[in-house]
CSV table of C-alpha atoms and ligand atoms in Angstrom, one decimal:
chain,number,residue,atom,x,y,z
A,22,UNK,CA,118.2,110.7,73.4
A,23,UNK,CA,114.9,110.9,75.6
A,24,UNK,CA,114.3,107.8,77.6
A,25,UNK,CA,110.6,106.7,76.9
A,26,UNK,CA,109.2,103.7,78.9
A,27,UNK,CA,106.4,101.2,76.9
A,28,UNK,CA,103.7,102.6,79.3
A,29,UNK,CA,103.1,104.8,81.9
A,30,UNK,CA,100.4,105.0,84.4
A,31,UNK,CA,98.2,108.7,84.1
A,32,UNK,CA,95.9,109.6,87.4
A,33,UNK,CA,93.1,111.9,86.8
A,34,UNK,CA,92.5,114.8,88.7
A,35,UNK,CA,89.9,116.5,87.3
A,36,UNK,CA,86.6,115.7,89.0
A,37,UNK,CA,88.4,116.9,92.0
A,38,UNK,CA,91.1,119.3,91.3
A,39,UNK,CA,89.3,120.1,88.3
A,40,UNK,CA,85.5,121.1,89.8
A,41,UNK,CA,86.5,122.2,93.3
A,42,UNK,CA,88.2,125.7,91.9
A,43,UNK,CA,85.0,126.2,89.5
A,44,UNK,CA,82.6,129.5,90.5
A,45,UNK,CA,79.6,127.3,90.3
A,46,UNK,CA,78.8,124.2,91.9
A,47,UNK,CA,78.2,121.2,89.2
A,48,UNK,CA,75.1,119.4,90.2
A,49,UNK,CA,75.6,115.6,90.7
A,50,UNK,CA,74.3,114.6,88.1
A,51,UNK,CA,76.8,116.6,85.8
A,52,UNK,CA,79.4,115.2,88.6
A,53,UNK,CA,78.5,111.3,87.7
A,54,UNK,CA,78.6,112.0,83.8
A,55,UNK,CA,81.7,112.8,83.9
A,56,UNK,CA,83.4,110.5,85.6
A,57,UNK,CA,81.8,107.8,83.8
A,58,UNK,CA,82.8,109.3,80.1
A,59,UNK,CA,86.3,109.3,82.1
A,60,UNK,CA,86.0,105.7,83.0
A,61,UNK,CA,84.6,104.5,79.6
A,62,UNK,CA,87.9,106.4,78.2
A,63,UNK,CA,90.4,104.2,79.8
A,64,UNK,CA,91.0,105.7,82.9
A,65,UNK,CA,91.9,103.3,85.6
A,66,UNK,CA,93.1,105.8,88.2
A,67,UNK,CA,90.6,108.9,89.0
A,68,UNK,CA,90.4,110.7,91.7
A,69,UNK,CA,86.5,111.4,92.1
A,70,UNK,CA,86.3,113.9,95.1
A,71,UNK,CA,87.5,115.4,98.4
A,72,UNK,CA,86.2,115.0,101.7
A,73,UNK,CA,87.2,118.0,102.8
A,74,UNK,CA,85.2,120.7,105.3
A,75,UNK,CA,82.2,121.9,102.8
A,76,UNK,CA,82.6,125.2,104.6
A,77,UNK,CA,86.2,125.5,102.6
A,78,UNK,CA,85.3,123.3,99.7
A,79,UNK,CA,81.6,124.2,99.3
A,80,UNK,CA,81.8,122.8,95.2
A,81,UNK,CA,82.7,119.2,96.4
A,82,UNK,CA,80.1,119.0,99.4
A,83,UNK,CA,78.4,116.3,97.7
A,84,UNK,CA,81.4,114.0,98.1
A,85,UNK,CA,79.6,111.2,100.0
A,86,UNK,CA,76.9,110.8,97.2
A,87,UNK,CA,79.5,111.2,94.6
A,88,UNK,CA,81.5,108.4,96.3
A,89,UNK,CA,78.4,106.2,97.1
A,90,UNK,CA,77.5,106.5,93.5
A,91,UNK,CA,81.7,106.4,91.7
A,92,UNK,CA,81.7,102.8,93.7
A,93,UNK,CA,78.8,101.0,91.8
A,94,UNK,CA,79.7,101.9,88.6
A,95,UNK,CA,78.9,99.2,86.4
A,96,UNK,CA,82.1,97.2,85.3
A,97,UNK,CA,80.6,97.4,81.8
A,98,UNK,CA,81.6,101.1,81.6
A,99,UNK,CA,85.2,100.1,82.6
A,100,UNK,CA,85.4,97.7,80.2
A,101,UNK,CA,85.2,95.3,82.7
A,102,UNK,CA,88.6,96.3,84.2
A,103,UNK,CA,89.4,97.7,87.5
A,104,UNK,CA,88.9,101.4,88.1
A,105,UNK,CA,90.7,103.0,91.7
A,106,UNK,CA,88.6,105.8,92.6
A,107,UNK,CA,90.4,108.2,95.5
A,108,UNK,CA,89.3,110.8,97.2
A,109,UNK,CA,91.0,113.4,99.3
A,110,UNK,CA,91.1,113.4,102.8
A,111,UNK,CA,92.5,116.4,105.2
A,112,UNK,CA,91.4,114.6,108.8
A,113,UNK,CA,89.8,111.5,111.0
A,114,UNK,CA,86.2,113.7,109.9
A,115,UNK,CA,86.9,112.9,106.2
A,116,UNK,CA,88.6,109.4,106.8
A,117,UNK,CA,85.0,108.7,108.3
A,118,UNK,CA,83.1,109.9,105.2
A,119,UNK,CA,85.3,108.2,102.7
A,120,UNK,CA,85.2,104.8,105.0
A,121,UNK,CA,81.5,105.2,105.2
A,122,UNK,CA,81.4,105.7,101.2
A,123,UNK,CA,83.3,102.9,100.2
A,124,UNK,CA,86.1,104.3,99.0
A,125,UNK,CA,89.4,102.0,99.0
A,126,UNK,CA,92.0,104.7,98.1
A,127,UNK,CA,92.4,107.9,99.5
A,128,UNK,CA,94.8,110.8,98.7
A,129,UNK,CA,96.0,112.8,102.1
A,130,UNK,CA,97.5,116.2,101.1
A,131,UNK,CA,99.9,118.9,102.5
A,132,UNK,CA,102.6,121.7,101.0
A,133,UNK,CA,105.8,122.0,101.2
A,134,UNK,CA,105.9,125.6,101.9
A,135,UNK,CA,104.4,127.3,105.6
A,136,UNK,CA,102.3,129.8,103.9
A,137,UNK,CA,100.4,127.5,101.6
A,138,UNK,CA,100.3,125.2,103.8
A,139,UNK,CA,98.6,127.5,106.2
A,140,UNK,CA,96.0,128.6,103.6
A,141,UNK,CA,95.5,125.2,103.0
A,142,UNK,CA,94.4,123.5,105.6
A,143,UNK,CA,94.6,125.8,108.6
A,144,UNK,CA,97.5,124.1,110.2
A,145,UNK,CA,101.4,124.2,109.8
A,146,UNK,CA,103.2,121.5,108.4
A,147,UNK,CA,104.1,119.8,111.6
A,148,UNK,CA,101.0,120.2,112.8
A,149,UNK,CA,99.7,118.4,109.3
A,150,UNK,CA,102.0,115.4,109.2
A,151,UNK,CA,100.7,114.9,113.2
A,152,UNK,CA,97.3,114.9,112.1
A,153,UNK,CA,98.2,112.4,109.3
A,154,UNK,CA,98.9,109.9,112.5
A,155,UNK,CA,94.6,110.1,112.5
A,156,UNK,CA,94.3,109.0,108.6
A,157,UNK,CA,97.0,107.5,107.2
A,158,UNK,CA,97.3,104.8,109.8
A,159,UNK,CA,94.2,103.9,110.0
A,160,UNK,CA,93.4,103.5,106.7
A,161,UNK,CA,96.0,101.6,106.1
A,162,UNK,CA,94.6,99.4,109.1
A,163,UNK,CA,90.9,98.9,107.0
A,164,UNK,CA,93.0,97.9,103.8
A,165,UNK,CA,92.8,101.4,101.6
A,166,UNK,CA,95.8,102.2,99.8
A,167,UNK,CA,97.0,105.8,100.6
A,168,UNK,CA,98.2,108.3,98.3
A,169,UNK,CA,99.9,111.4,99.6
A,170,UNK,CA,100.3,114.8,97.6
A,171,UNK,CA,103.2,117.7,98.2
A,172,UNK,CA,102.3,120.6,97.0
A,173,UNK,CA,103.9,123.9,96.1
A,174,UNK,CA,107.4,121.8,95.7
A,175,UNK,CA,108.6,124.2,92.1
A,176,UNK,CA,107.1,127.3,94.3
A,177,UNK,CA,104.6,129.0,96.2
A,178,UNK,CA,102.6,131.8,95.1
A,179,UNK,CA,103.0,133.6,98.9
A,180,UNK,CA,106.7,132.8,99.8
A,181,UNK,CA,108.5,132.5,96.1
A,182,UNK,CA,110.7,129.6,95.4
A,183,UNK,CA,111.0,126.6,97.9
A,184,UNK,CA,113.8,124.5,99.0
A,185,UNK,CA,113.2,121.2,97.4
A,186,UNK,CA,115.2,119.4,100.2
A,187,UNK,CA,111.9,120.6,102.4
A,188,UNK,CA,109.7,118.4,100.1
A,189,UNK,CA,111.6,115.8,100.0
A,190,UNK,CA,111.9,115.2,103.5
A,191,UNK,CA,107.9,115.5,103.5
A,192,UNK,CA,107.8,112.8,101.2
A,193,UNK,CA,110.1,110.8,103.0
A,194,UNK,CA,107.5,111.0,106.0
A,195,UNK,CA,104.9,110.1,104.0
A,196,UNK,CA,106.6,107.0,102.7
A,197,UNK,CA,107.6,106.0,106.4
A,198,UNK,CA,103.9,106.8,107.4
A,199,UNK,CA,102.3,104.1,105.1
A,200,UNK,CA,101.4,106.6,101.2
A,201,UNK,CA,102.2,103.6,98.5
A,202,UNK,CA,103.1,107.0,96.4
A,203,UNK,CA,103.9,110.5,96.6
A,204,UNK,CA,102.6,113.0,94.2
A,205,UNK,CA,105.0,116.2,93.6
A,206,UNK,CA,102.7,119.6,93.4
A,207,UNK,CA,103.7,122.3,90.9
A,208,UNK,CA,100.7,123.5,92.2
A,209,UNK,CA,100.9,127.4,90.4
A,210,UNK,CA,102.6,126.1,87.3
A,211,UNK,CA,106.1,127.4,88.0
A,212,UNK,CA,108.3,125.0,86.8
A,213,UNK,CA,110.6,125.0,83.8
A,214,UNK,CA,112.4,122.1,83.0
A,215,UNK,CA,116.1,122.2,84.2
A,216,UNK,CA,114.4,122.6,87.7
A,217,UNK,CA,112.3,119.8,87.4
A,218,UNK,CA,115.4,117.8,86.2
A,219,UNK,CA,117.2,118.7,89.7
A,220,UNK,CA,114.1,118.2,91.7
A,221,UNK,CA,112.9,115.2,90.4
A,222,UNK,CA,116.9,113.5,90.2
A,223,UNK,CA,117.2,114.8,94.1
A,224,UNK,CA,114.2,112.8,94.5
A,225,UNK,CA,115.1,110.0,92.7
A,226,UNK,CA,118.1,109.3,94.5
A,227,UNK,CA,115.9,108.6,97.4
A,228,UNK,CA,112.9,107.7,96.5
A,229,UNK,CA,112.1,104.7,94.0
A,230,UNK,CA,110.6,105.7,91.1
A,231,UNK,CA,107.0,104.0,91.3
A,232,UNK,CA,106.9,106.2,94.8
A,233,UNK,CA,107.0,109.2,93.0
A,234,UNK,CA,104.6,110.8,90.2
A,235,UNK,CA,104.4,114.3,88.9
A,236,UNK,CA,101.2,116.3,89.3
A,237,UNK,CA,102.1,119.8,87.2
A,238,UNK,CA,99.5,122.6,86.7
A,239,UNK,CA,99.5,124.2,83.4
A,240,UNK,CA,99.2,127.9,84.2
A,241,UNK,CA,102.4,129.0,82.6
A,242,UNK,CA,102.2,126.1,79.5
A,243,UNK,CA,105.4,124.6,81.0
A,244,UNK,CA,103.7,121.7,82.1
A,245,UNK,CA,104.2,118.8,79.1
A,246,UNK,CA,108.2,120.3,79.3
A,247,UNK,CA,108.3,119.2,83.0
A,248,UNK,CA,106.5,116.2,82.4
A,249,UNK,CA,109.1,115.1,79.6
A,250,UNK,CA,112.1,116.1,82.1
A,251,UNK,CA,110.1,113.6,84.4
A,252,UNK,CA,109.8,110.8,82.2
A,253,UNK,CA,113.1,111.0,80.7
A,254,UNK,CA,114.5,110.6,84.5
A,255,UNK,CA,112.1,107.7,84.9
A,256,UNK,CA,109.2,108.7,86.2
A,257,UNK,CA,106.3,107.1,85.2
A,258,UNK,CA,103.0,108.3,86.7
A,259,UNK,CA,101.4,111.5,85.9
A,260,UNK,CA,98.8,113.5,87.3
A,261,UNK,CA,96.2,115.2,84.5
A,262,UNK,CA,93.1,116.9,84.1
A,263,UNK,CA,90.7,116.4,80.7
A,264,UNK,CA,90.3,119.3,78.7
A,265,UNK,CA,92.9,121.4,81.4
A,266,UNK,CA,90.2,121.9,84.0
A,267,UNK,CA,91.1,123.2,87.7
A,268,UNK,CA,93.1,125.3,90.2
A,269,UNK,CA,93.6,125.3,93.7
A,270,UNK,CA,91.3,127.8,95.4
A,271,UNK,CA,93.9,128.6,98.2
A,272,UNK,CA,96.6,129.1,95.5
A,273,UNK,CA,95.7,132.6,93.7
A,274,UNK,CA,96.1,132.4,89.7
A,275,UNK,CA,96.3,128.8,90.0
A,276,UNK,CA,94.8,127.3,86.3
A,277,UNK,CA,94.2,123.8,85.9
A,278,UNK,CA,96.5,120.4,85.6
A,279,UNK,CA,98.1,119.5,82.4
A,280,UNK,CA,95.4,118.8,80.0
A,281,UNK,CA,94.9,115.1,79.9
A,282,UNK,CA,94.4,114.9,76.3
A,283,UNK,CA,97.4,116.9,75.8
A,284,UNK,CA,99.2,114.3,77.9
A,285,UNK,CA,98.2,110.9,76.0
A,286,UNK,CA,98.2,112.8,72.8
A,287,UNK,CA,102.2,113.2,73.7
A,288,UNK,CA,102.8,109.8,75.2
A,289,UNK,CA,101.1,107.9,72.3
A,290,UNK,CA,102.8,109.9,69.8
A,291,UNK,CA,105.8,108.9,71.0
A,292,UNK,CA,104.5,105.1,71.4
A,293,UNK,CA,104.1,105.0,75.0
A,294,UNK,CA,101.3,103.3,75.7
A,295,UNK,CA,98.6,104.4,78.5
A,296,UNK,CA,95.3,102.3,78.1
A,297,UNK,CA,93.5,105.5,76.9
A,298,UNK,CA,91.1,105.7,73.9
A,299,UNK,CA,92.1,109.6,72.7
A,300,UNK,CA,88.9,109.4,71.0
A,301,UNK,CA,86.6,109.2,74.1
A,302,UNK,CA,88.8,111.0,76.1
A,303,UNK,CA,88.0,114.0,73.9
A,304,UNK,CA,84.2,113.2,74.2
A,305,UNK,CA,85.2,113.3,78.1
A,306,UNK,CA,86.4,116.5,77.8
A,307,UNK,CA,83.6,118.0,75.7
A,308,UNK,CA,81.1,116.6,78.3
A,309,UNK,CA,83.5,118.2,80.8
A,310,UNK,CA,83.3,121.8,79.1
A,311,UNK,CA,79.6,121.9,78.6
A,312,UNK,CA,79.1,120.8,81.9
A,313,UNK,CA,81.1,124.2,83.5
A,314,UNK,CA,80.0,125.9,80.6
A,315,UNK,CA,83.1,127.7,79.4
A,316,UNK,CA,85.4,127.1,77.0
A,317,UNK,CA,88.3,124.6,78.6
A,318,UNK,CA,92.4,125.6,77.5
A,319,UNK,CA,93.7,122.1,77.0
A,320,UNK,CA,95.4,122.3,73.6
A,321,UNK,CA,94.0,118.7,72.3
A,322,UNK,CA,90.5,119.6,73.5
A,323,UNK,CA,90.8,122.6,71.2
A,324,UNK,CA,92.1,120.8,68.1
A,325,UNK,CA,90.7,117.8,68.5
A,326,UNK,CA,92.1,114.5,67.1
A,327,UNK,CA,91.0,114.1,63.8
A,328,UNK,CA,92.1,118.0,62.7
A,329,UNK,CA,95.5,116.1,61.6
A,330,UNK,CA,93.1,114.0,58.7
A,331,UNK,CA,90.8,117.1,58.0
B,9,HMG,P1,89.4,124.1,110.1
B,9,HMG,O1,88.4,125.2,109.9
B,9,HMG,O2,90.7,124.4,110.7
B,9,HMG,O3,88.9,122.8,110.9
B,9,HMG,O4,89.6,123.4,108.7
B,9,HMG,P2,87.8,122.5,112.0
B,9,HMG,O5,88.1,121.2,112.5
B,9,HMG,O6,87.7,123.7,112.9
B,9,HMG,O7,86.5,122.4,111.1
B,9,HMG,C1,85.7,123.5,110.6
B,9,HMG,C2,84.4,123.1,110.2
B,9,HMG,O8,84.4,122.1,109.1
B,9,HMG,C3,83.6,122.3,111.4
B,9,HMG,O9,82.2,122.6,111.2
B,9,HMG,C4,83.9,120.9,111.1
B,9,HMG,O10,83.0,120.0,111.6
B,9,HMG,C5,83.9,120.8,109.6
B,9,HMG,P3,81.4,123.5,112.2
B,9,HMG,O11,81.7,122.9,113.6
B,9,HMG,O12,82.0,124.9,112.0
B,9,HMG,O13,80.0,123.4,111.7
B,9,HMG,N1,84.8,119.8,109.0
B,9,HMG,C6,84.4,118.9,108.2
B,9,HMG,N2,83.3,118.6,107.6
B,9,HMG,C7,83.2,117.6,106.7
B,9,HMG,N3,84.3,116.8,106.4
B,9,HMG,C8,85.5,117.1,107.0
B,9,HMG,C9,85.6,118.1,107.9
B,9,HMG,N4,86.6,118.6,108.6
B,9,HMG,C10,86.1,119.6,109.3
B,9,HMG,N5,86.5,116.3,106.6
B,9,HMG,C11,90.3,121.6,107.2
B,9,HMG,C12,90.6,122.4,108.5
B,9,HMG,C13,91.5,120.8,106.9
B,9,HMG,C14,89.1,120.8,107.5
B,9,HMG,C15,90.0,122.7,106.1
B,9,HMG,O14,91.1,123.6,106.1
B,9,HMG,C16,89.8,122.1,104.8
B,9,HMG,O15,88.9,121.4,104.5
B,9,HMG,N6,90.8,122.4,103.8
B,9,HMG,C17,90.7,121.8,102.5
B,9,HMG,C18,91.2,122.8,101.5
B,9,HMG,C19,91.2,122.2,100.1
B,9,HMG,O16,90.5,121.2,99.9
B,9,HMG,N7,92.1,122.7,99.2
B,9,HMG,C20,92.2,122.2,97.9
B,9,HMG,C21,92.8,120.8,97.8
B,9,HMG,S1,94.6,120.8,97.9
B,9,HMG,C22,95.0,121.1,96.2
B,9,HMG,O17,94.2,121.4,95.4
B,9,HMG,C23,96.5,120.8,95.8
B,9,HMG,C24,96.6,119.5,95.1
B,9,HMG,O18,95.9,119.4,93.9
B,9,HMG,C25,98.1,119.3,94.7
B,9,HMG,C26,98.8,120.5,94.0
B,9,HMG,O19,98.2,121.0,93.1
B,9,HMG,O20,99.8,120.9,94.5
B,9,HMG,C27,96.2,118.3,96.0
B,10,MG,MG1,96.4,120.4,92.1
């Protein structure tokens, strides 16, 4: 019998992971509106850009006004209820921005594989977590919470399949180094289900549970599979993007996060309970798509809710 918790905790992704891998840059505006029908939704978590180099990140350049602007949304649109807005940072230059911006979570970010890694960020992984000596701590020092990310952990689209004992022990790092959680990468959507039940127990066995959360790309349509492994093991934070929007632009074929409605369409079906209204959080992803103007793959978004009364 699966193991379902009463509620679980959903982080989303797409404003960043979602908008840096479109062709087009999304004018502010566009940006704003989207978050906010996010926030209005029930989202309590959402990760609202990246400050990383605009020379590599050119879509997200406008993090600092994005920021400025996520910070003062009006409780009213949250229902009055707290909403953490994070932000990736790759270095002390982005830790400035966010700092300067307001923002009181952050979300620091390497892979678990060389290659990747290298593509990534320019740097290898030692290299990284030294680096991480210039954010992490610090930001811990002004009072942000710190979330860190490991990518490519189910595989990497230039060296194949990685050892999951290599993530781990990046994880473990970030733990020591101050990351209140870690988020596991299936960054190109590799994952099938009895791997995620090995990595995620190897994990487990070190790491407790509310450390950990899943962050699975879609691009295979393994994603809700891995995510039930996941939550049958006990995990109970899960990374998701509305309508299925997003890639990584250094990870070739990427496609975007687990849909989001997908995800709470699942959860509440099964009586888990997430703090979402399913109903705005298809209007989300409908502002979402005619904001990139193309049709978005999330299954949900597609079939909307009501097409089980029509
Ligand atoms: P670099 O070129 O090695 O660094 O990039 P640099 O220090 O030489 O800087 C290059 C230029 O960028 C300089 O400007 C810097 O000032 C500037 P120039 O002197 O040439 O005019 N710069 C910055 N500007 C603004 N803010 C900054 C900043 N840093 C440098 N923070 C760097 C190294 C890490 C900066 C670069 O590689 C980078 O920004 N990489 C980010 C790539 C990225 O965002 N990838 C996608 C996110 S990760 C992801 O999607 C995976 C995830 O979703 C999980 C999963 O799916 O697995 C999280
Ligand atoms: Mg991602």
């Amino acid at each position: 019998m699966l193991q379902v918790p009463p509620e679980v905790s959903v982080y989303e992704v797409s404003p960043r992971d979602g908008l840096q891998n479109e062709k087009a840059t999304v004018p502010l505006g566009d940006k704003l509106r989207l978050i906010e029908a996010l926030t209005a939704a029930g989202l309590r978590r959402i990760e609202a850009t990246s400050f990383v180099s605009p020379k590599w990140i050119p879509q997200l350049a406008d993090a600092d006004d994005v920021a400025r602007a996520v910070n003062l949304t009006p409780a009213r649109i949250a229902g009055g209820r707290d909403v953490a807005y994070s932000a990736l940072v790759p270095n002390a230059r982005g830790l400035e921005r966010a700092k300067a911006a307001g923002m009181t979570e952050i979300a620091v970010f390497l892979s678990a594989s060389e290659t990747h890694n290298q593509k990534n960020v320019n740097k290898s992984i030692a290299e990284t977590l030294a680096a991480f000596e210039h954010t992490i701590g610090p930001a811990r020092a002004a009072g942000m919470r710190v979330r860190g990310y490991v990518s490519t952990v189910w595989g990497c689209p230039y060296e194949g399949p990685v050892d999951p004992k290599k993530a781990l022990a990046i994880a473990q790092k970030l733990l020591a180094m101050g990351c209140y959680q870690i988020s596991l990468g299936d960054t190109i959507g590799a994952g099938t289900p009895l791997q995620t039940q090995k990595i995620v127990s190897m994990m487990l066995a070190e790491i407790p549970r509310e450390a950990l959360a899943l962050h699975m790309h879609d691009t295979r349509g393994t994603a809700l599979a891995n995510i039930l492994a996941g939550l049958d093991l006990g995990i109970r934070d899960f990374d998701a993007s509305v309508g299925g929007l997003g890639g990584c632009p250094y990870a070739p074929g990427a496609a975007g996060n687990v849909a989001t409605e997908d995800l709470v369409y699942m959860l509440h079906g099964m009586g888990v309970s997430t703090g979402i209204d399913l109903d705005r959080l298809v209007e989300a992803g409908r502002a979402a798509e005619s904001i990139v103007g193309r049709p978005l793959p999330g299954k949900v978004h597609q079939a909307g809710v009501r097409s089980l009364r029509a």
